[in-house]
Coordinates of C-alpha atoms in Angstrom, one line a residue:
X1 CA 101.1 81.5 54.1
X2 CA 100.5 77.7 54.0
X3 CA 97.9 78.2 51.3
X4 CA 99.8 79.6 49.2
X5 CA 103.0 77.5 49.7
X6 CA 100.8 74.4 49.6
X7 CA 99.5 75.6 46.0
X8 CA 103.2 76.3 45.2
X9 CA 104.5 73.1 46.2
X10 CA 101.7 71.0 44.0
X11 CA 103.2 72.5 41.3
X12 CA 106.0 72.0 41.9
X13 CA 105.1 68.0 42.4
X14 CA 103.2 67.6 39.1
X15 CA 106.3 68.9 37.1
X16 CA 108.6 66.4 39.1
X17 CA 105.8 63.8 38.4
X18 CA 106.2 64.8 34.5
X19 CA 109.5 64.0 34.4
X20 CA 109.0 60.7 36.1
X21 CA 106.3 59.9 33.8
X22 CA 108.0 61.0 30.6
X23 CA 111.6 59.7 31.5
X24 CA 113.9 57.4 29.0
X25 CA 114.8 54.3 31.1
X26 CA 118.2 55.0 29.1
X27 CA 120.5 57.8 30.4
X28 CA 121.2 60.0 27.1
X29 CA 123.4 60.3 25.1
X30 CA 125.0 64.2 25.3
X31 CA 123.3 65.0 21.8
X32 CA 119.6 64.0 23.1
X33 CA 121.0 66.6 26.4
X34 CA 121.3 69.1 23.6
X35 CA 118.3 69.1 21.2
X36 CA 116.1 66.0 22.3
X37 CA 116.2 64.0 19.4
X38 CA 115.1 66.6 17.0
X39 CA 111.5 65.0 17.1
X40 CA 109.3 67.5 18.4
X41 CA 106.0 68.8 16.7
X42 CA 105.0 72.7 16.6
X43 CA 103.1 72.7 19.9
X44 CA 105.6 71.1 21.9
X45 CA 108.1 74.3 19.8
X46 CA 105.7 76.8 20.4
X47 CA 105.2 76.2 24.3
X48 CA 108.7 75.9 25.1
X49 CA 109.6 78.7 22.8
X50 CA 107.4 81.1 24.9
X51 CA 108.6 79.4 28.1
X52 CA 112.1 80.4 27.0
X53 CA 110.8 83.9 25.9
X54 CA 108.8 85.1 28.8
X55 CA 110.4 84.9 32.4
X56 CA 108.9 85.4 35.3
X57 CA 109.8 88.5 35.8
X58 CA 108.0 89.7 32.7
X59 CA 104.8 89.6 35.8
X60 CA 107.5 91.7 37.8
X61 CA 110.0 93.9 35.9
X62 CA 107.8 94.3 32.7
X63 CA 104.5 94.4 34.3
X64 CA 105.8 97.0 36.7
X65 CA 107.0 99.2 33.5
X66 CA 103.4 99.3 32.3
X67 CA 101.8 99.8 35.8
X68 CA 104.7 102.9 36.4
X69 CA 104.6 104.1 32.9
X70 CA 102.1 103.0 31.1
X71 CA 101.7 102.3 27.5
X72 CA 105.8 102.0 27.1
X73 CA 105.3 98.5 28.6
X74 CA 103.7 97.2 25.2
X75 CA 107.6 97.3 23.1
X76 CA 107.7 94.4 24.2
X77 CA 104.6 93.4 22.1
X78 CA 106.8 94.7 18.8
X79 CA 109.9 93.2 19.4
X80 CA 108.6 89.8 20.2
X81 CA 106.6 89.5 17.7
X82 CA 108.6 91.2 15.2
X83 CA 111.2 88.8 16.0
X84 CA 109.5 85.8 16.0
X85 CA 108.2 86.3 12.7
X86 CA 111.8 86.4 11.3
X87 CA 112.9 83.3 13.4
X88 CA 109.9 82.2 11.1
X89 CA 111.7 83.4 8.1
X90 CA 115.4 82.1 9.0
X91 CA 114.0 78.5 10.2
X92 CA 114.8 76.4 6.9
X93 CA 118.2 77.1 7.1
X94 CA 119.0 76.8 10.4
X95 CA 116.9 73.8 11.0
X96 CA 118.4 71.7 8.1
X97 CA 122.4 72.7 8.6
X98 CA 121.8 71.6 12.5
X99 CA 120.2 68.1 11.1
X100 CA 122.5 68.0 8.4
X101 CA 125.8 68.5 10.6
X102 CA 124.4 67.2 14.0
X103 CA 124.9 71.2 15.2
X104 CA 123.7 71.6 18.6
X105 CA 124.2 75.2 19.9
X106 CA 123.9 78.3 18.0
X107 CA 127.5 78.7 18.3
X108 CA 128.4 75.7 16.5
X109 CA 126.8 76.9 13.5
X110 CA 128.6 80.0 13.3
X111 CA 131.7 77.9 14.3
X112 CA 130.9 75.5 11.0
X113 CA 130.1 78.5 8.8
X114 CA 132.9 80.6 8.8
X115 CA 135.4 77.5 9.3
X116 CA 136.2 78.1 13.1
X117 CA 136.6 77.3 16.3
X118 CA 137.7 81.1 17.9
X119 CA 134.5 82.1 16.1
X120 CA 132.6 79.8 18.0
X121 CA 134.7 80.1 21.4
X122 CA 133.6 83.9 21.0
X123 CA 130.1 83.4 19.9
X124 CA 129.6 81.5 23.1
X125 CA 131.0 83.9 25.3
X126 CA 129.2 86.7 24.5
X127 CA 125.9 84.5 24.3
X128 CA 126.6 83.0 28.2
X129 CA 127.1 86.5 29.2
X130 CA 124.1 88.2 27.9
X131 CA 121.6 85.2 29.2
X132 CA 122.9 85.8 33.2
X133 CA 120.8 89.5 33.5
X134 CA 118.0 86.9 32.2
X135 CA 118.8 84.4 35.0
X136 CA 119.5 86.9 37.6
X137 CA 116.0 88.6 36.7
X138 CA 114.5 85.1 37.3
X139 CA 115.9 84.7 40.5
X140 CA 114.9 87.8 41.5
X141 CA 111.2 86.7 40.5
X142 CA 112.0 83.6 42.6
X143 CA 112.9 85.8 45.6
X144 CA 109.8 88.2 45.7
X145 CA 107.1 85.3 45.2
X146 CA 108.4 84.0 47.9
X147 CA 108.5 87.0 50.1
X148 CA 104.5 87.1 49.1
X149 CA 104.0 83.7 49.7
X150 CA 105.3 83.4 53.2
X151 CA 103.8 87.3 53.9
X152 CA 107.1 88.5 54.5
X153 CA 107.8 85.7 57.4
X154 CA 111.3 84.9 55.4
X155 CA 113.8 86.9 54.8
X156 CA 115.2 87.8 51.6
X157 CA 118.2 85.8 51.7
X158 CA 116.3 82.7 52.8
X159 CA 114.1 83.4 49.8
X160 CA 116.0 83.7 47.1
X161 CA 117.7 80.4 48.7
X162 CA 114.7 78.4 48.8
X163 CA 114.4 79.4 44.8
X164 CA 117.5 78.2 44.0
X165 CA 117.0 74.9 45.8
X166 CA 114.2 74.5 43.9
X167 CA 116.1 75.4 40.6
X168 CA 119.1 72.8 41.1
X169 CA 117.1 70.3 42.3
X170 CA 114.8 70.7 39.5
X171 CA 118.3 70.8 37.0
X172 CA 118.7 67.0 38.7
X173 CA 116.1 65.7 35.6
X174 CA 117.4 68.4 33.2
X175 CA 120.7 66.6 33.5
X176 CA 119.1 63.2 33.7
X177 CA 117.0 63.4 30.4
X178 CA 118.5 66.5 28.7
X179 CA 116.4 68.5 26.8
X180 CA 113.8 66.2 26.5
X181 CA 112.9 67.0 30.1
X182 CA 112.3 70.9 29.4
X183 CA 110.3 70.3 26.6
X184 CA 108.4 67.9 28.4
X185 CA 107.2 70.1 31.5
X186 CA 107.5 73.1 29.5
X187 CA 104.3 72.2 28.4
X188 CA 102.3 72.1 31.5
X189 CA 104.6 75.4 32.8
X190 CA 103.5 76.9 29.5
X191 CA 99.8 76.5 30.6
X192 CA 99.7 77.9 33.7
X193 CA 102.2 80.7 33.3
X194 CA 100.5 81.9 29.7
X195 CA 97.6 80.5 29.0
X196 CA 96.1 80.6 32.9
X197 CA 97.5 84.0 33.4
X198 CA 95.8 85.7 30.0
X199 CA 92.5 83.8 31.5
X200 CA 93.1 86.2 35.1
X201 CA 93.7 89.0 32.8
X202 CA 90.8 88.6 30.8
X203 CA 88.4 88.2 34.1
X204 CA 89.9 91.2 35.7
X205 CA 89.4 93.4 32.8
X206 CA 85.8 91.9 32.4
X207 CA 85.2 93.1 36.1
X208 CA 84.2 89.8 37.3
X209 CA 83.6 89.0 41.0
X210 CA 84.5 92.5 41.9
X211 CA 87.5 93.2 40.2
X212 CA 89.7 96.5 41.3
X213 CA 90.2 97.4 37.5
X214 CA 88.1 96.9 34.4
X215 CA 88.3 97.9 30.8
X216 CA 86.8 101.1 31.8
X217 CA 89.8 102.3 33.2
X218 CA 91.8 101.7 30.3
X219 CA 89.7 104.7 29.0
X220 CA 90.1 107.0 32.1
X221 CA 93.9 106.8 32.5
X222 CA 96.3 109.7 32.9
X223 CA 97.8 111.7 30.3
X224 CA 101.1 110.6 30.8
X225 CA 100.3 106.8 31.1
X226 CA 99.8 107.5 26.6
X227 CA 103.1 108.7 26.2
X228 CA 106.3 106.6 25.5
X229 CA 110.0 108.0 26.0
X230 CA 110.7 110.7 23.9
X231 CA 107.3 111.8 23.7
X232 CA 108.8 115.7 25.5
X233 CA 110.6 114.3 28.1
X234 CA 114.3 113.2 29.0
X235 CA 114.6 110.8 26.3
X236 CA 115.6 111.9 22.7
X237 CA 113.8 110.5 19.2
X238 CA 116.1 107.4 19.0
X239 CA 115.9 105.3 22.5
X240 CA 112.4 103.5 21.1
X241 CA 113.6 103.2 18.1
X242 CA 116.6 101.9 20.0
X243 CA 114.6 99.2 22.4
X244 CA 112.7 97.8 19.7
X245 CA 115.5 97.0 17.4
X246 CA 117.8 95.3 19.7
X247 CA 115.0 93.6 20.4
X248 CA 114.1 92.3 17.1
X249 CA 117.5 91.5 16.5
X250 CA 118.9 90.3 19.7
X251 CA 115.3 87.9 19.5
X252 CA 116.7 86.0 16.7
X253 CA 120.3 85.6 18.3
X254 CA 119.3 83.9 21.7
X255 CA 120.7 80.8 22.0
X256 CA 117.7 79.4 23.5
X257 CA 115.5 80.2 20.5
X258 CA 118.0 78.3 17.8
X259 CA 117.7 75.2 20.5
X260 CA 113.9 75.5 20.2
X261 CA 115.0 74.9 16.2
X262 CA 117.2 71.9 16.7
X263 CA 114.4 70.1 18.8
X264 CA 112.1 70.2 16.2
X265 CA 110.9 67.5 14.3
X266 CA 111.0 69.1 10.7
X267 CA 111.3 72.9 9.3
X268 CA 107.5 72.7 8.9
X269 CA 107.4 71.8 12.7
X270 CA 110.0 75.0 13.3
X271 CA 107.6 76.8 11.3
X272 CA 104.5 76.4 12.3
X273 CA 105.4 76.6 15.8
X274 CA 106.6 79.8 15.6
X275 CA 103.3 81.1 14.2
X276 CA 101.6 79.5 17.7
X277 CA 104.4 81.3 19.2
X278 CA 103.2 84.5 18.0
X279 CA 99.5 83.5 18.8
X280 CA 100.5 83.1 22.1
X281 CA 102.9 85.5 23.0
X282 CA 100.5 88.3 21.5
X283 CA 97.5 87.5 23.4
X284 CA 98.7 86.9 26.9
X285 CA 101.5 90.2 27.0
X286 CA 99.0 92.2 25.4
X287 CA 96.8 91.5 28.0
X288 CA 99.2 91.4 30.6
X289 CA 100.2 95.0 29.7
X290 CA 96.5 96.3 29.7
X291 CA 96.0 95.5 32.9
X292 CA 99.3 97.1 34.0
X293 CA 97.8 100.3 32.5
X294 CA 94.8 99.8 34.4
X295 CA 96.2 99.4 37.1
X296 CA 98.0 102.5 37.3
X297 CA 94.7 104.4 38.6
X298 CA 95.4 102.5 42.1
X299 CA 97.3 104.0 44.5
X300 CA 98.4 100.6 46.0
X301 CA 99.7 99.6 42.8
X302 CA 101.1 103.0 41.5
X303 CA 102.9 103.2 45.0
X304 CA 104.6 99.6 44.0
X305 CA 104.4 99.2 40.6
X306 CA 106.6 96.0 40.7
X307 CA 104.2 94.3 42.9
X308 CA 101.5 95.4 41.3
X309 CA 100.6 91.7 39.7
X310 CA 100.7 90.7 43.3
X311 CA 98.5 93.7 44.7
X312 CA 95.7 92.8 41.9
X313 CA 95.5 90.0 42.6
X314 CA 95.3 89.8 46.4
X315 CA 92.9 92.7 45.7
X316 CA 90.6 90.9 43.4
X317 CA 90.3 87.0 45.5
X318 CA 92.3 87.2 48.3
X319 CA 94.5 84.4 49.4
X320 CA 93.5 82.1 46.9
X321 CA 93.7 84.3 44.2
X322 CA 97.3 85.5 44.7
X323 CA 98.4 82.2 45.4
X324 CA 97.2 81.4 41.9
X325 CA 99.5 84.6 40.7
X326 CA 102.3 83.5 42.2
X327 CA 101.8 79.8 41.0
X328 CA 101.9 81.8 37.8
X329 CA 104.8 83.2 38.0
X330 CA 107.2 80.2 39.6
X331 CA 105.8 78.7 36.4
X332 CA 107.2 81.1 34.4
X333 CA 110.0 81.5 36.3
X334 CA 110.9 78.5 36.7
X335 CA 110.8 77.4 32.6
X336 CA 112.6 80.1 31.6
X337 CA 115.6 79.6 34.0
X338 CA 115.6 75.7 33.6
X339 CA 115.6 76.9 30.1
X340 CA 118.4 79.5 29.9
X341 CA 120.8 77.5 32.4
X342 CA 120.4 74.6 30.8
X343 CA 121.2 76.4 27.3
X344 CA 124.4 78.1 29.1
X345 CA 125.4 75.3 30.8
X346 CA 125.5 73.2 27.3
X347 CA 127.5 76.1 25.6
X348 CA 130.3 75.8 28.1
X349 CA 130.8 72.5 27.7
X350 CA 130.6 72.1 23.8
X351 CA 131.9 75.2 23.0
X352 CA 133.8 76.6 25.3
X353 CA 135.7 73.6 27.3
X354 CA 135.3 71.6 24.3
X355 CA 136.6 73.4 21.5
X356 CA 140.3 73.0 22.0
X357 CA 142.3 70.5 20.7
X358 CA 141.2 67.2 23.9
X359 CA 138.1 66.0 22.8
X360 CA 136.0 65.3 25.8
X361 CA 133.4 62.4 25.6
X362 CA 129.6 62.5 26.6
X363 CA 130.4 61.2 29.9
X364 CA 132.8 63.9 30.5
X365 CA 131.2 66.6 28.7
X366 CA 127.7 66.6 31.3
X367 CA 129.6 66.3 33.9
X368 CA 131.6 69.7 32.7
X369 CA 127.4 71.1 31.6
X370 CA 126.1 70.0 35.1
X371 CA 128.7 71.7 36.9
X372 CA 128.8 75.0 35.0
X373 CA 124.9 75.2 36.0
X374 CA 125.6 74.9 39.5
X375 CA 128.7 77.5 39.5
X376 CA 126.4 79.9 36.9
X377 CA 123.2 79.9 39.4
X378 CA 125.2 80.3 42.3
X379 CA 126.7 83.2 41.0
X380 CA 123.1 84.7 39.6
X381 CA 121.8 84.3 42.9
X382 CA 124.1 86.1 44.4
X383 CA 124.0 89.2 41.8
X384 CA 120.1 88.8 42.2
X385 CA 120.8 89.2 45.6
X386 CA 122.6 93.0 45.4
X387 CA 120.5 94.0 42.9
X388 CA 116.8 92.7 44.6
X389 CA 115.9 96.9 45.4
X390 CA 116.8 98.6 41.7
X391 CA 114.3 100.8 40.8
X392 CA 113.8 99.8 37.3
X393 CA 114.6 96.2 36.9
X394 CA 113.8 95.9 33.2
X395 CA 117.2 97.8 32.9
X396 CA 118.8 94.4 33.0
X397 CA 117.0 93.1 30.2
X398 CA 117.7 95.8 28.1
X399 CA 121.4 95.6 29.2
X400 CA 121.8 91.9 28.2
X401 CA 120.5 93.0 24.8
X402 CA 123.1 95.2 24.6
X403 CA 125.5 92.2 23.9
X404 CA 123.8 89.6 22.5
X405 CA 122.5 91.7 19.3
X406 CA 126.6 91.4 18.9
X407 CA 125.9 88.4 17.6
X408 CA 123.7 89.5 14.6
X409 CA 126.4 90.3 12.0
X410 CA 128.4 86.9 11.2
X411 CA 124.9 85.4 12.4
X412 CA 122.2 87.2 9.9
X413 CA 124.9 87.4 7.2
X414 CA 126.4 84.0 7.7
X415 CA 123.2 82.7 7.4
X416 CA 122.0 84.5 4.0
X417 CA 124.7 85.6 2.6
X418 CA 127.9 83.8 1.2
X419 CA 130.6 86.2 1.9
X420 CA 132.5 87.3 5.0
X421 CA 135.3 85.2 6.8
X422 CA 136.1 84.1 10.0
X423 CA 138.7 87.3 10.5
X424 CA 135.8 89.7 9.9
X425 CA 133.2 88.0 12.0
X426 CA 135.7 87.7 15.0
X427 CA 136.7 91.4 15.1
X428 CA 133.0 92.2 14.5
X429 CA 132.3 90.6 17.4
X430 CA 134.9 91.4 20.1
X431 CA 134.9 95.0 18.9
X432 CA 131.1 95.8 19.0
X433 CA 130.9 93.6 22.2
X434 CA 133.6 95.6 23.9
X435 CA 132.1 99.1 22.8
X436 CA 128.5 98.0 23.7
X437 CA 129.8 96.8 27.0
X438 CA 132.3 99.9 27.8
X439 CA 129.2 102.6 26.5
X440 CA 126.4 100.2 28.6
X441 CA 129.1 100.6 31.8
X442 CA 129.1 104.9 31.4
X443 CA 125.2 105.0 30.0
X444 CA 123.2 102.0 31.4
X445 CA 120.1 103.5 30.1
X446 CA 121.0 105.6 27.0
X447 CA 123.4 108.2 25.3
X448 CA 121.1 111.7 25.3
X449 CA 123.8 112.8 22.8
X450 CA 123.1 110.3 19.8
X451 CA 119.6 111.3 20.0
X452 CA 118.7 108.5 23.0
X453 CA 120.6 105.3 21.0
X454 CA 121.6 102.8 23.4
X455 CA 125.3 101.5 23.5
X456 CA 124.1 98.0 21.5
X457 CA 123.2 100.2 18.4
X458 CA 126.7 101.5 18.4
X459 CA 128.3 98.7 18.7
X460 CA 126.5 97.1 15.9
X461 CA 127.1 99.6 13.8
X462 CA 130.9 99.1 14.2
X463 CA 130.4 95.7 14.3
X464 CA 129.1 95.4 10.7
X465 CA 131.5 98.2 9.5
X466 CA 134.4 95.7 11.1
X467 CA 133.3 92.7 9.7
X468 CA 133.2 94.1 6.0
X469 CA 136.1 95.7 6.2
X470 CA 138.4 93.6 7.8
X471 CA 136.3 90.6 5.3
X472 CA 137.4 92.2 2.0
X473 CA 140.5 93.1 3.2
X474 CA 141.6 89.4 4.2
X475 CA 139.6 87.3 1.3
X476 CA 138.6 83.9 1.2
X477 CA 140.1 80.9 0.3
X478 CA 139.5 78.3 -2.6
X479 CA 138.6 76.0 0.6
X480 CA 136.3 78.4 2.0
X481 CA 134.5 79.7 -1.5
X482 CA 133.6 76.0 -1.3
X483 CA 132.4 75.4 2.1
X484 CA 130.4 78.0 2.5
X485 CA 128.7 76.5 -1.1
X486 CA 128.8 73.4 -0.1
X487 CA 126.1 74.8 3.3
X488 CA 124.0 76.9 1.0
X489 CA 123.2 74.0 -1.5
X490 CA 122.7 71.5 1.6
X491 CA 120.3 74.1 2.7
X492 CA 118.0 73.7 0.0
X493 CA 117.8 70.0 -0.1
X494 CA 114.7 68.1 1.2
X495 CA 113.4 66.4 2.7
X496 CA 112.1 68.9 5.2
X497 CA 112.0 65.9 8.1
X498 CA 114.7 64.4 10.1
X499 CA 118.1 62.8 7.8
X500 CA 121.0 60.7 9.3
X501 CA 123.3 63.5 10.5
X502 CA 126.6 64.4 9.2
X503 CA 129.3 65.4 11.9
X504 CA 130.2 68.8 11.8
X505 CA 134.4 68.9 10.5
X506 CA 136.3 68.6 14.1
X507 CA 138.8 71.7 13.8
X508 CA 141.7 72.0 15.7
X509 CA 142.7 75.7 17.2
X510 CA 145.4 76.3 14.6
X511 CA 143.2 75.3 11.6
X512 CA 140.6 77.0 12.9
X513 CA 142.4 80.6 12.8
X514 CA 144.5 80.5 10.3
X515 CA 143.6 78.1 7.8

């Protein structure tokens, strides 16, 4: 026990060291809270995009999927990269309207595109709701290391406690130096969570020092480990098909990936960081998954699949070895919720709160941010708390897609293409989110009379039927014809580096709607 929280808490005191080392002796402004600057180079992008990407619970929830069913872990592998590679594509754009009109969420740009502030009121609604399964799956990775670190000594409640500790008193520097201070320790989080754990992997699958599995394994595993849903079971034709495309798509429309765009230096910086992305998120949940499926020929870990990570581990060094996989995982747990909390917590304030017709100042405004963390890990701590024993805790990851691929109608065609309006995208959005939400409520999983779709792929599809319809019938103005031109010409201009930023128009509620 005091091995393994020993190993736990120098971790934790190199990250806090980071951020002393790395600190402004200013207190920033509530842009550099948002996107840092924008002066960050593709590595720095690339870490922090996978730190954002990859929870913790990926070693728990997504692990256990490929130690309880085998090869169905590795959709993952397609929709991340799949996704990543049309961030790659969508970069340019997004990158030079955030320069170009000092844009700092996600929901700002759609705000800025289709003339509106209920656009980007809704846009961040739906975007802080689908990020808490995220943050709740994170604390719930925080819990169970915990529970293995202290051998079961603690109880659950204290746990999950001690984790969120951890997390607020960690959000103390996020506040303090903004984002700045996530890309900074993302980094060395980055390292041990990814690049550490695919190194485990790889010597487990090797067989070194006595290792319980080896790639030998991945030869001699069951039948049903090489299916994937629909293969004659349950499932019908369409849920893989279903999985992988709101994963694609909801990929591109986190708002912590279009922050990762805004802290970049240049769209070459967005660029090629995305292509390290790739590198490595490929390498390390590919191998991640392999062991999974080799791991599926133990009876310890096919009797806990969840813990399986864990039972490897302790299996293959003992203490010293587990403590190393749960370093792993507080690393990657705790990136991704600094990450998504942070994100959330900046969303409410300029976006939500802020988008009436008071303008708050920065003073005000991370005051309003640093609350709305506390409040939104309070409350995932406590849904991580009722939810701890679910039987298939990936559910809530697939559940959060459900609403945030809402977003990829006004986003994907405001983006790259000039028509639609802000009447379209807003009952595009609150219809398909309401539909995905009331179909998720009645089939969590997915609807076995649509051939297995899941309730986000219908509500997409009546999202984008909405959004043209109600478009065309409505118009566009002279004023927005040239707005919307006015964006796609500044989105060709170079350079491709940082430019004095321009404002984004301050829109008051009744402009915003019906002007």
């Amino acid at each position: 026990m005091m091995i393994m929280l020993g190993m736990l808490a120098v971790f934790y005191g190199i990250v806090i060291a980071i951020l002393y080392l790395t600190q402004n002796s200013k207190q920033p402004s509530f842009d550099e809270y948002a996107v840092g600057g924008r002066s960050y180079g593709p590595w720095y992008v690339a870490m922090s995009y996978v730190n954002s990407w990859w929870p913790g619970s990926t070693f728990i929830a997504f692990f256990g999927l490929a130690a309880g069913a085998g090869v169905f872990g590795l959709y993952g592998l397609a929709y991340s990269t799949l996704g990543v590679t049309f961030m790659y594509l969508m970069a340019s754009r997004a990158w030079r309207w955030g320069a170009r009109y000092g844009l700092r969420t996600q929901p700002d740009l759609l705000g800025l595109r289709f003339r509106s502030p209920a656009v980007k009121l809704v846009a961040s609604v739906i975007g802080v709701v689908s990020v808490f399964p995220w943050v709740v799956l994170g604390m719930q990775a925080l819990g169970s290391l915990f529970e293995i670190a202290t051998g079961g000594a603690w109880s659950l409640t204290v746990c999950l406690l001690v984790g969120l500790a951890l997390i607020i008193l960690r959000q103390v520097w996020t506040v303090k130096m903004g984002m700045r201070g996530l890309i900074m320790t993302d980094m060395f989080q980055g390292v041990i969570a990814y690049v550490v754990a695919a190194a485990v992997c790889v010597a487990m699958l090797a067989g070194v020092a006595g290792s319980p599995i080896s790639f030998t394994d991945l030869s001699q595993v069951a039948d049903s480990v090489l299916r994937v849903p629909g293969d004659g079971d349950s499932y019908g034709p369409l849920y893989l098909f279903s999985l992988i495309f709101t994963g694609v798509v909801g990929s591109l429309c986190w708002p912590m990936s279009f922050q990762r765009i805004y802290t970049a230096s240049s769209v070459r910086s967005v660029k090629a960081g995305t292509v390290r992305t790739i590198l490595i998120s490929g390498v390390f949940y590919t191998l991640l998954m392999l062991v999974g499926i080799a791991g599926t020929r133990l009876a310890d870990v096919s009797a806990d699949p969840q813990n399986g990570w864990f039972t490897l581990l302790q299996d293959f060094g003992g203490t010293w070895m587990l403590g190393l996989g749960v370093v792993i995982v507080f690393a990657a747990s705790m990136g991704h919720i600094d990450g998504s909390v942070q994100v959330c917590g900046l969303q409410i304030a300029n976006d939500i709160v802020n988008s009436g017709k008071r303008r708050f100042n920065d003073h005000e405004l991370t005051v309003i941010a640093k609350v709305s963390m506390v409040v939104f890990m309070a409350l995932a701590g406590v849904v991580a708390y009722l939810t701890f024993s679910m039987p298939r805790l990936q559910l809530l990851a697939q559940i959060s897609y459900q609403g945030i691929v809402q977003l990829a109608v006004p986003l994907f065609f405001g983006i790259f293409w000039r028509g639609g309006n802000k009447h379209g995208a807003l009952a595009g959005m609150i219809s398909g989110f309401v539909i995905a939400g009331v179909l998720t409520v009645v089939f969590p999983d997915d609807i076995a009379a649509l051939g297995s779709l899941t309730g986000g792929i219908v509500g997409v599809v009546v999202n984008l039927i909405v959004f043209l319809v109600v478009s065309a019938l409505t118009g566009r103005s002279v004023e927005d014809r040239e707005h919307v031109e006015e964006m796609f010409i500044a989105a060709k201009r170079r350079p491709n580096a940082v430019v004095p930023v321009q404002t984004a128009p301050v829109m008051t509620a009744g402009e915003g709607i019906a002007g």
